[in-house]
Amino acid sequence: MFKPNYHFFPITGWMNDPNGLIFWKGKYHMFYQYNPRKPEWGNICWGHVVSDDLVHWKHLPVALYPDDETHGVFSGSAVEKDGKMFLVYTYYRDPAHNKGEKETQCVAMSENGLDFVKYDGNPVISKPPEEGTHAFRDPKVNRSNGKWRMVLGSGKDEKIGRVLLYTSDDLFHWKYEGVIFEDGTTKEIECPDLVRIGEKDILIYSITSTNSVLFSMGELKEGKLNVEKRGLLDHGTDFYAAQTFFGTDRVVVIGWLQSWLRTGLYPTKREGWNGVMSLPRELYVENNELKVKPVDELLALRKRKVFETAKSGTFSLDVEKNSYEIVCEFSGEIELRMGNESEEVVITKSRDELIVDTTRSGVSGGEVRKATVEDEATNRIRAFLDSCSVEIFFNDSIAFSFRIHPEKVYNVLTVKSNQVKFEVFELENIWL
């Protein structure tokens, strides 16, 4: 009932963080935290899928398994070196059952992008750099100034989140360079990703305290990120552990379309699966602001135009399932409702604020989320509705992502605005 039509999900079992996003030999590879045994966290492996276009995904065999049922292959990244694909990941050993370090950093290699061999010299980083480090995971590696650069999520004394920096010439021998960033609002930082867009260094990272993905933009200088601007990468309730692709000209990011704080409310476990990935998005900087928009490849999902109007009102949609995109252009303010007689998602643009209300969206309920926005002469909303999610983009600038679980089809739209152009497109089911 709730299985996605055009989002990636694990079919069976549990899925969380995207890992190892890489464009390699003409294909997009995505790995992910995966438990193939049951739709609950545990027995974490690296699942693996591949795509030609960022839209249609093909399942491949599991790439990495833990050596023991009390171990786990935690989050990490992928890079290309000498024509081979290298996975750099955290190896976890449950301290309740194992002695020694809980989290170490390891490497695996592949010549064909399908079969992976763990490096005999693992771990390549055997312990945290100092006492009091209670989190030490999620290596994100890229190439910078002729060296390999790794950022790691960490925490100090259960009080402050940190991002650690390491460098290497060969991916096997790493030098600790220090703490480049701290966040005092959370006890630990997860899934850091340091990218450069234009003249700006941008750190993307997830915090456990609010289950949010944040960014800090500025300049990495003398071992510290000098922050000029910071904010949320997504303003909804369900977007976490975001990671960018290695090997692309654009900065393309995918996040886990789920929340640790709300997972217990989701009904998909009874269908034998748990976890969804967000749609791919492009990050860019314009007028010194970090912005996000859906990748252009998503236009290929459009099967047919279901509806079109240039006036306000309440309209019935000729749709059989929740699998469509709304494109709405308007001036000034707007109220947009999509739903049925008992369920709805409400999007409101009032003055300089965009508000999304999912409290009546379906069986899992929801929340009200707000963001400050800049008004343009013509504003544009794109909303992607799927069986268990809605992703909303405003002016190719900000995003709101939510898991929702409607029991019925959202076949009624109500729009209130002075000047509006409205289109609805049925979207392809990529799994048929």
Tab-separated table of C-alpha atoms in Angstrom:
chain	number	residue	atom	x	y	z
A	1	MET	CA	0.000	0.000	0.000
A	2	PHE	CA	2.770	2.416	0.905
A	3	LYS	CA	5.551	1.146	-1.365
A	4	PRO	CA	6.997	4.041	-3.392
A	5	ASN	CA	6.338	4.374	-7.101
A	6	TYR	CA	9.421	6.389	-8.088
A	7	HIS	CA	11.618	6.644	-4.973
A	8	PHE	CA	14.319	4.125	-4.213
A	9	PHE	CA	13.511	1.733	-1.339
A	10	PRO	CA	14.903	-1.671	-0.308
A	11	ILE	CA	11.916	-3.857	-1.426
A	12	THR	CA	12.461	-5.939	1.738
A	13	GLY	CA	14.370	-5.308	4.945
A	14	TRP	CA	15.665	-2.145	6.572
A	15	MET	CA	17.493	0.777	4.948
A	16	ASN	CA	18.983	3.987	6.328
A	17	ASP	CA	21.908	6.255	5.284
A	18	PRO	CA	22.970	6.560	1.636
A	19	ASN	CA	26.647	5.609	1.302
A	20	GLY	CA	29.306	5.642	-1.392
A	21	LEU	CA	27.546	7.828	-3.931
A	22	ILE	CA	29.767	7.832	-7.011
A	23	PHE	CA	29.544	8.341	-10.772
A	24	TRP	CA	31.895	5.655	-12.064
A	25	LYS	CA	32.428	4.415	-15.631
A	26	GLY	CA	29.246	6.042	-16.890
A	27	LYS	CA	26.891	4.901	-14.131
A	28	TYR	CA	25.630	6.268	-10.834
A	29	HIS	CA	26.301	3.913	-7.929
A	30	MET	CA	24.542	4.230	-4.599
A	31	PHE	CA	25.281	2.101	-1.567
A	32	TYR	CA	23.194	2.216	1.595
A	33	GLN	CA	22.934	0.962	5.159
A	34	TYR	CA	20.974	-2.256	4.842
A	35	ASN	CA	19.586	-5.085	6.933
A	36	PRO	CA	18.359	-7.754	4.515
A	37	ARG	CA	17.015	-9.971	7.291
A	38	LYS	CA	14.152	-7.864	8.634
A	39	PRO	CA	12.674	-4.341	8.485
A	40	GLU	CA	14.509	-3.202	11.606
A	41	TRP	CA	17.933	-1.691	12.234
A	42	GLY	CA	20.683	-4.262	12.894
A	43	ASN	CA	23.042	-6.622	11.021
A	44	ILE	CA	24.095	-3.597	8.970
A	45	CYS	CA	25.554	-4.331	5.519
A	46	TRP	CA	26.115	-2.164	2.455
A	47	GLY	CA	23.308	-2.580	-0.057
A	48	HIS	CA	24.076	-1.535	-3.623
A	49	VAL	CA	22.127	-0.129	-6.587
A	50	VAL	CA	23.104	1.412	-9.910
A	51	SER	CA	21.461	3.858	-12.304
A	52	ASP	CA	22.045	5.315	-15.757
A	53	ASP	CA	20.031	8.460	-15.071
A	54	LEU	CA	19.530	9.042	-11.295
A	55	VAL	CA	15.882	8.069	-11.786
A	56	HIS	CA	15.715	4.330	-12.545
A	57	TRP	CA	17.595	2.104	-10.087
A	58	LYS	CA	18.703	-1.515	-10.452
A	59	HIS	CA	19.378	-3.663	-7.399
A	60	LEU	CA	22.806	-5.325	-7.218
A	61	PRO	CA	24.189	-7.887	-4.742
A	62	VAL	CA	25.121	-6.708	-1.263
A	63	ALA	CA	28.569	-5.107	-1.487
A	64	LEU	CA	29.876	-5.494	2.081
A	65	TYR	CA	28.899	-7.794	4.934
A	66	PRO	CA	30.079	-7.619	8.557
A	67	ASP	CA	32.313	-10.441	9.775
A	68	ASP	CA	30.169	-11.164	12.819
A	69	GLU	CA	26.545	-10.690	13.853
A	70	THR	CA	27.678	-8.281	16.594
A	71	HIS	CA	29.518	-6.146	14.004
A	72	GLY	CA	28.294	-3.705	11.361
A	73	VAL	CA	29.518	-2.023	8.190
A	74	PHE	CA	28.588	1.569	8.957
A	75	SER	CA	28.423	4.632	6.720
A	76	GLY	CA	31.159	5.868	4.407
A	77	SER	CA	31.966	6.947	0.880
A	78	ALA	CA	33.316	5.872	-2.499
A	79	VAL	CA	36.071	7.283	-4.714
A	80	GLU	CA	37.942	6.299	-7.876
A	81	LYS	CA	41.695	5.707	-7.881
A	82	ASP	CA	43.745	4.110	-10.679
A	83	GLY	CA	40.548	3.042	-12.437
A	84	LYS	CA	39.297	1.110	-9.398
A	85	MET	CA	36.464	1.889	-7.032
A	86	PHE	CA	37.446	2.266	-3.382
A	87	LEU	CA	34.948	2.171	-0.518
A	88	VAL	CA	35.988	3.896	2.714
A	89	TYR	CA	33.723	2.999	5.619
A	90	THR	CA	33.357	2.706	9.377
A	91	TYR	CA	33.558	-0.803	10.781
A	92	TYR	CA	31.548	-1.151	13.990
A	93	ARG	CA	31.920	-3.728	16.767
A	94	ASP	CA	29.246	-3.737	19.471
A	95	PRO	CA	31.120	-3.012	22.729
A	96	ALA	CA	28.649	-5.157	24.659
A	97	HIS	CA	30.072	-8.218	22.889
A	98	ASN	CA	33.562	-7.178	21.738
A	99	LYS	CA	36.754	-5.826	23.244
A	100	GLY	CA	38.816	-3.071	21.638
A	101	GLU	CA	37.774	-0.062	19.598
A	102	LYS	CA	34.089	0.255	18.798
A	103	GLU	CA	34.532	2.166	15.514
A	104	THR	CA	37.453	2.048	13.074
A	105	GLN	CA	37.888	3.190	9.472
A	106	CYS	CA	38.412	0.622	6.733
A	107	VAL	CA	38.819	0.278	2.953
A	108	ALA	CA	37.516	-2.124	0.303
A	109	MET	CA	38.344	-2.221	-3.423
A	110	SER	CA	36.698	-3.313	-6.662
A	111	GLU	CA	37.835	-3.504	-10.281
A	112	ASN	CA	34.350	-4.068	-11.715
A	113	GLY	CA	32.147	-2.062	-9.339
A	114	LEU	CA	30.339	-5.241	-8.330
A	115	ASP	CA	32.700	-7.472	-6.327
A	116	PHE	CA	34.531	-5.886	-3.388
A	117	VAL	CA	37.593	-7.096	-1.511
A	118	LYS	CA	38.376	-5.737	1.935
A	119	TYR	CA	41.916	-4.401	2.334
A	120	ASP	CA	44.217	-6.805	4.181
A	121	GLY	CA	45.665	-3.920	6.191
A	122	ASN	CA	42.347	-2.825	7.707
A	123	PRO	CA	41.700	-0.821	9.737
A	124	VAL	CA	43.417	2.114	8.047
A	125	ILE	CA	42.549	4.307	11.065
A	126	SER	CA	42.528	2.132	14.152
A	127	LYS	CA	41.383	4.517	16.882
A	128	PRO	CA	40.116	8.045	17.575
A	129	PRO	CA	42.708	10.823	17.849
A	130	GLU	CA	42.107	11.709	21.521
A	131	GLU	CA	40.446	10.691	24.766
A	132	GLY	CA	36.818	11.613	25.216
A	133	THR	CA	35.890	10.932	21.592
A	134	HIS	CA	32.625	8.996	21.803
A	135	ALA	CA	31.648	8.995	18.108
A	136	PHE	CA	34.097	8.238	15.313
A	137	ARG	CA	32.348	7.347	12.067
A	138	ASP	CA	31.027	8.115	8.581
A	139	PRO	CA	34.184	8.970	6.578
A	140	LYS	CA	33.536	11.117	3.496
A	141	VAL	CA	36.537	11.205	1.164
A	142	ASN	CA	37.288	13.431	-1.807
A	143	ARG	CA	40.291	14.832	-3.638
A	144	SER	CA	41.670	18.287	-2.745
A	145	ASN	CA	44.965	20.008	-3.568
A	146	GLY	CA	46.622	16.793	-4.723
A	147	LYS	CA	45.702	14.790	-1.622
A	148	TRP	CA	42.876	12.611	-0.417
A	149	ARG	CA	40.858	14.419	2.229
A	150	MET	CA	38.571	12.695	4.757
A	151	VAL	CA	36.060	14.299	7.083
A	152	LEU	CA	34.748	12.206	9.973
A	153	GLY	CA	31.748	12.716	12.241
A	154	SER	CA	32.586	12.798	15.924
A	155	GLY	CA	31.688	14.025	19.397
A	156	LYS	CA	33.610	15.108	22.463
A	157	ASP	CA	32.675	14.058	26.017
A	158	GLU	CA	28.997	13.575	25.069
A	159	LYS	CA	28.716	17.384	24.953
A	160	ILE	CA	29.742	18.775	21.589
A	161	GLY	CA	29.649	17.631	17.978
A	162	ARG	CA	32.821	17.722	15.931
A	163	VAL	CA	34.107	17.168	12.408
A	164	LEU	CA	37.618	15.710	12.180
A	165	LEU	CA	39.949	16.075	9.185
A	166	TYR	CA	42.443	13.505	7.871
A	167	THR	CA	44.630	13.531	4.748
A	168	SER	CA	46.331	10.778	2.741
A	169	ASP	CA	48.448	10.208	-0.364
A	170	ASP	CA	47.199	6.690	-1.038
A	171	LEU	CA	43.908	6.038	0.855
A	172	PHE	CA	45.692	3.596	3.176
A	173	HIS	CA	47.889	5.808	5.359
A	174	TRP	CA	46.080	8.706	6.991
A	175	LYS	CA	47.360	11.734	8.878
A	176	TYR	CA	45.175	13.452	11.466
A	177	GLU	CA	44.969	17.182	10.774
A	178	GLY	CA	42.627	18.265	13.589
A	179	VAL	CA	39.105	19.499	14.336
A	180	ILE	CA	37.797	21.728	11.562
A	181	PHE	CA	34.305	22.386	12.928
A	182	GLU	CA	32.255	22.137	16.124
A	183	ASP	CA	28.531	22.354	16.884
A	184	GLY	CA	27.524	22.873	20.494
A	185	THR	CA	23.842	22.109	19.885
A	186	THR	CA	24.407	18.361	19.582
A	187	LYS	CA	26.533	15.749	21.326
A	188	GLU	CA	27.773	14.311	18.027
A	189	ILE	CA	27.873	14.974	14.311
A	190	GLU	CA	27.070	12.294	11.733
A	191	CYS	CA	27.638	11.972	7.998
A	192	PRO	CA	29.751	15.079	7.342
A	193	ASP	CA	30.453	16.018	3.719
A	194	LEU	CA	32.816	18.825	2.721
A	195	VAL	CA	32.305	20.133	-0.822
A	196	ARG	CA	33.394	23.200	-2.747
A	197	ILE	CA	30.944	25.147	-4.901
A	198	GLY	CA	32.467	28.081	-6.720
A	199	GLU	CA	34.572	29.958	-4.186
A	200	LYS	CA	32.823	28.527	-1.127
A	201	ASP	CA	33.606	25.559	1.101
A	202	ILE	CA	30.384	23.977	2.303
A	203	LEU	CA	30.128	21.486	5.135
A	204	ILE	CA	26.977	19.373	5.101
A	205	TYR	CA	26.340	17.397	8.269
A	206	SER	CA	23.612	15.658	10.268
A	207	ILE	CA	22.878	16.152	13.947
A	208	THR	CA	21.209	13.597	16.162
A	209	SER	CA	19.597	16.114	18.520
A	210	THR	CA	16.983	17.271	15.976
A	211	ASN	CA	17.388	14.674	13.204
A	212	SER	CA	18.331	17.448	10.781
A	213	VAL	CA	20.793	18.034	7.955
A	214	LEU	CA	22.545	21.384	8.302
A	215	PHE	CA	25.099	23.275	6.253
A	216	SER	CA	27.826	25.742	7.138
A	217	MET	CA	29.299	27.781	4.291
A	218	GLY	CA	32.518	29.750	4.312
A	219	GLU	CA	36.216	29.099	3.812
A	220	LEU	CA	38.421	26.265	5.040
A	221	LYS	CA	41.599	28.036	6.095
A	222	GLU	CA	44.464	26.977	8.366
A	223	GLY	CA	42.601	23.863	9.447
A	224	LYS	CA	39.327	25.540	10.421
A	225	LEU	CA	36.089	26.206	8.592
A	226	ASN	CA	35.463	29.937	8.916
A	227	VAL	CA	31.681	30.048	8.731
A	228	GLU	CA	29.906	32.880	6.939
A	229	LYS	CA	26.424	31.376	6.694
A	230	ARG	CA	24.636	28.371	8.078
A	231	GLY	CA	21.186	26.852	7.901
A	232	LEU	CA	19.045	23.791	7.205
A	233	LEU	CA	19.572	21.835	4.007
A	234	ASP	CA	15.957	20.683	4.263
A	235	HIS	CA	13.140	22.197	6.341
A	236	GLY	CA	10.906	19.130	6.645
A	237	THR	CA	10.819	16.349	9.229
A	238	ASP	CA	12.323	13.544	7.131
A	239	PHE	CA	15.693	14.181	5.547
A	240	TYR	CA	18.880	12.829	7.127
A	241	ALA	CA	22.407	11.570	6.443
A	242	ALA	CA	22.707	13.464	3.158
A	243	GLN	CA	25.686	12.705	0.926
A	244	THR	CA	26.964	14.077	-2.394
A	245	PHE	CA	28.217	12.135	-5.405
A	246	PHE	CA	31.911	11.742	-6.179
A	247	GLY	CA	32.842	12.128	-9.846
A	248	THR	CA	30.121	14.509	-11.078
A	249	ASP	CA	30.417	18.031	-12.470
A	250	ARG	CA	27.342	19.076	-10.504
A	251	VAL	CA	26.972	18.733	-6.728
A	252	VAL	CA	24.176	16.145	-6.503
A	253	VAL	CA	22.918	15.094	-3.071
A	254	ILE	CA	20.624	12.328	-1.787
A	255	GLY	CA	19.372	11.919	1.774
A	256	TRP	CA	17.567	9.260	3.800
A	257	LEU	CA	13.891	10.201	3.542
A	258	GLN	CA	13.159	9.195	7.096
A	259	SER	CA	13.575	10.311	10.714
A	260	TRP	CA	14.954	8.416	13.675
A	261	LEU	CA	12.520	10.452	15.798
A	262	ARG	CA	9.441	9.367	13.806
A	263	THR	CA	10.324	5.927	12.409
A	264	GLY	CA	8.173	4.153	14.990
A	265	LEU	CA	5.090	5.869	13.556
A	266	TYR	CA	5.573	4.566	10.016
A	267	PRO	CA	3.361	1.601	9.009
A	268	THR	CA	5.643	0.126	6.334
A	269	LYS	CA	7.224	-2.419	8.683
A	270	ARG	CA	4.149	-4.610	8.343
A	271	GLU	CA	4.754	-4.661	4.574
A	272	GLY	CA	8.219	-6.116	5.219
A	273	TRP	CA	10.305	-3.043	4.350
A	274	ASN	CA	11.514	0.116	6.040
A	275	GLY	CA	13.365	3.099	4.546
A	276	VAL	CA	13.197	5.408	1.520
A	277	MET	CA	15.762	7.608	-0.245
A	278	SER	CA	15.003	11.168	-1.237
A	279	LEU	CA	14.909	12.287	-4.814
A	280	PRO	CA	18.309	13.466	-6.071
A	281	ARG	CA	18.859	17.219	-5.753
A	282	GLU	CA	21.398	19.659	-7.087
A	283	LEU	CA	23.135	22.111	-4.759
A	284	TYR	CA	24.356	25.431	-6.119
A	285	VAL	CA	25.360	28.870	-4.860
A	286	GLU	CA	23.615	31.972	-6.164
A	287	ASN	CA	23.935	35.493	-4.744
A	288	ASN	CA	26.045	34.061	-1.936
A	289	GLU	CA	23.214	31.720	-0.884
A	290	LEU	CA	23.246	27.923	-0.906
A	291	LYS	CA	20.237	26.700	-2.874
A	292	VAL	CA	18.721	23.322	-3.732
A	293	LYS	CA	16.604	22.142	-6.644
A	294	PRO	CA	15.422	18.827	-8.112
A	295	VAL	CA	17.796	17.422	-10.726
A	296	ASP	CA	16.647	17.920	-14.310
A	297	GLU	CA	16.592	14.155	-14.916
A	298	LEU	CA	13.361	13.931	-12.888
A	299	LEU	CA	11.475	15.478	-15.789
A	300	ALA	CA	11.725	12.058	-17.456
A	301	LEU	CA	9.304	10.673	-14.859
A	302	ARG	CA	6.392	12.638	-16.314
A	303	LYS	CA	3.987	10.243	-18.097
A	304	ARG	CA	1.104	12.558	-18.872
A	305	LYS	CA	-0.381	15.885	-17.880
A	306	VAL	CA	-3.328	15.121	-15.634
A	307	PHE	CA	-4.621	18.637	-15.054
A	308	GLU	CA	-4.005	22.257	-15.923
A	309	THR	CA	-5.682	25.496	-14.851
A	310	ALA	CA	-5.012	29.213	-14.478
A	311	LYS	CA	-7.548	29.964	-11.778
A	312	SER	CA	-8.244	29.301	-8.105
A	313	GLY	CA	-10.754	26.717	-6.943
A	314	THR	CA	-11.257	23.111	-5.875
A	315	PHE	CA	-10.534	20.480	-8.510
A	316	SER	CA	-10.816	16.701	-8.852
A	317	LEU	CA	-7.835	14.832	-10.264
A	318	ASP	CA	-8.041	11.865	-12.614
A	319	VAL	CA	-5.453	9.805	-10.720
A	320	GLU	CA	-5.583	6.253	-9.394
A	321	LYS	CA	-2.647	6.476	-6.990
A	322	ASN	CA	-0.429	8.934	-5.184
A	323	SER	CA	2.230	9.307	-7.852
A	324	TYR	CA	2.260	12.777	-9.334
A	325	GLU	CA	4.037	16.122	-9.469
A	326	ILE	CA	2.426	19.510	-8.972
A	327	VAL	CA	3.961	22.567	-10.647
A	328	CYS	CA	2.468	25.822	-9.440
A	329	GLU	CA	3.494	29.327	-10.511
A	330	PHE	CA	1.938	32.259	-8.682
A	331	SER	CA	2.369	35.841	-7.509
A	332	GLY	CA	2.073	37.003	-3.907
A	333	GLU	CA	0.419	34.580	-1.514
A	334	ILE	CA	-1.041	31.122	-1.981
A	335	GLU	CA	-2.788	28.320	-0.131
A	336	LEU	CA	-2.496	24.900	-1.730
A	337	ARG	CA	-4.226	21.795	-0.399
A	338	MET	CA	-3.757	18.287	-1.793
A	339	GLY	CA	-5.740	15.429	-0.304
A	340	ASN	CA	-9.106	13.706	-0.061
A	341	GLU	CA	-12.150	13.933	2.198
A	342	SER	CA	-10.168	13.033	5.334
A	343	GLU	CA	-6.445	13.542	4.587
A	344	GLU	CA	-4.421	16.451	3.256
A	345	VAL	CA	-1.110	18.270	3.001
A	346	VAL	CA	-1.378	22.055	3.152
A	347	ILE	CA	1.216	24.431	1.661
A	348	THR	CA	0.870	28.117	2.481
A	349	LYS	CA	2.975	31.030	1.265
A	350	SER	CA	2.231	34.158	3.277
A	351	ARG	CA	4.450	37.233	3.024
A	352	ASP	CA	8.021	35.997	3.587
A	353	GLU	CA	7.108	32.602	5.050
A	354	LEU	CA	6.418	29.179	3.567
A	355	ILE	CA	4.482	26.807	5.820
A	356	VAL	CA	3.855	23.099	5.250
A	357	ASP	CA	1.325	21.245	7.414
A	358	THR	CA	1.286	17.436	7.323
A	359	THR	CA	-0.614	16.851	10.586
A	360	ARG	CA	-3.606	15.373	8.700
A	361	SER	CA	-1.585	13.681	5.953
A	362	GLY	CA	-2.331	10.062	6.839
A	363	VAL	CA	-1.971	7.323	9.435
A	364	SER	CA	1.431	8.492	10.703
A	365	GLY	CA	0.318	12.075	11.316
A	366	GLY	CA	2.857	14.831	10.854
A	367	GLU	CA	4.012	18.283	11.858
A	368	VAL	CA	3.942	21.925	10.816
A	369	ARG	CA	7.239	23.247	9.458
A	370	LYS	CA	8.097	26.813	8.386
A	371	ALA	CA	10.892	28.607	6.556
A	372	THR	CA	11.636	32.199	5.657
A	373	VAL	CA	11.610	32.711	1.887
A	374	GLU	CA	12.385	35.483	-0.554
A	375	ASP	CA	9.472	36.651	-2.652
A	376	GLU	CA	9.982	36.807	-6.404
A	377	ALA	CA	7.832	38.395	-9.108
A	378	THR	CA	6.659	34.894	-9.962
A	379	ASN	CA	7.068	32.200	-7.329
A	380	ARG	CA	7.225	28.511	-8.142
A	381	ILE	CA	6.374	25.434	-6.121
A	382	ARG	CA	7.117	21.881	-7.250
A	383	ALA	CA	5.621	19.157	-5.064
A	384	PHE	CA	6.424	15.477	-5.646
A	385	LEU	CA	3.788	13.208	-4.097
A	386	ASP	CA	4.490	9.481	-3.747
A	387	SER	CA	2.785	6.682	-1.826
A	388	CYS	CA	4.581	7.465	1.427
A	389	SER	CA	6.234	10.847	0.950
A	390	VAL	CA	6.002	14.390	-0.281
A	391	GLU	CA	8.979	16.558	-1.301
A	392	ILE	CA	8.382	20.262	-1.883
A	393	PHE	CA	10.734	22.736	-3.590
A	394	PHE	CA	10.230	26.508	-3.561
A	395	ASN	CA	11.808	28.717	-6.237
A	396	ASP	CA	14.593	26.154	-6.838
A	397	SER	CA	15.920	27.423	-3.540
A	398	ILE	CA	14.702	25.517	-0.471
A	399	ALA	CA	13.229	22.074	0.190
A	400	PHE	CA	10.753	20.462	2.586
A	401	SER	CA	10.673	16.653	2.844
A	402	PHE	CA	8.128	14.582	4.739
A	403	ARG	CA	7.141	10.956	5.113
A	404	ILE	CA	3.357	10.715	4.900
A	405	HIS	CA	1.161	7.613	4.760
A	406	PRO	CA	-2.236	8.336	3.194
A	407	GLU	CA	-4.781	5.540	3.298
A	408	LYS	CA	-6.524	6.919	0.203
A	409	VAL	CA	-5.592	8.659	-3.021
A	410	TYR	CA	-5.047	12.406	-2.873
A	411	ASN	CA	-7.450	13.199	-5.714
A	412	VAL	CA	-8.677	16.667	-4.692
A	413	LEU	CA	-6.684	19.885	-5.033
A	414	THR	CA	-7.673	23.274	-3.699
A	415	VAL	CA	-5.739	26.385	-4.631
A	416	LYS	CA	-6.312	29.962	-3.485
A	417	SER	CA	-4.235	32.702	-5.101
A	418	ASN	CA	-4.733	35.933	-7.024
A	419	GLN	CA	-2.558	34.908	-9.970
A	420	VAL	CA	-1.775	31.258	-10.535
A	421	LYS	CA	-0.802	28.718	-13.198
A	422	PHE	CA	-1.206	25.143	-12.137
A	423	GLU	CA	-0.144	21.812	-13.722
A	424	VAL	CA	-0.255	18.227	-12.488
A	425	PHE	CA	1.782	15.407	-14.065
A	426	GLU	CA	1.284	11.704	-13.451
A	427	LEU	CA	4.686	10.152	-12.692
A	428	GLU	CA	6.054	6.832	-13.855
A	429	ASN	CA	6.315	3.805	-11.608
A	430	ILE	CA	10.003	2.863	-11.914
A	431	TRP	CA	9.462	-0.570	-10.354
A	432	LEU	CA	6.992	-1.986	-12.871
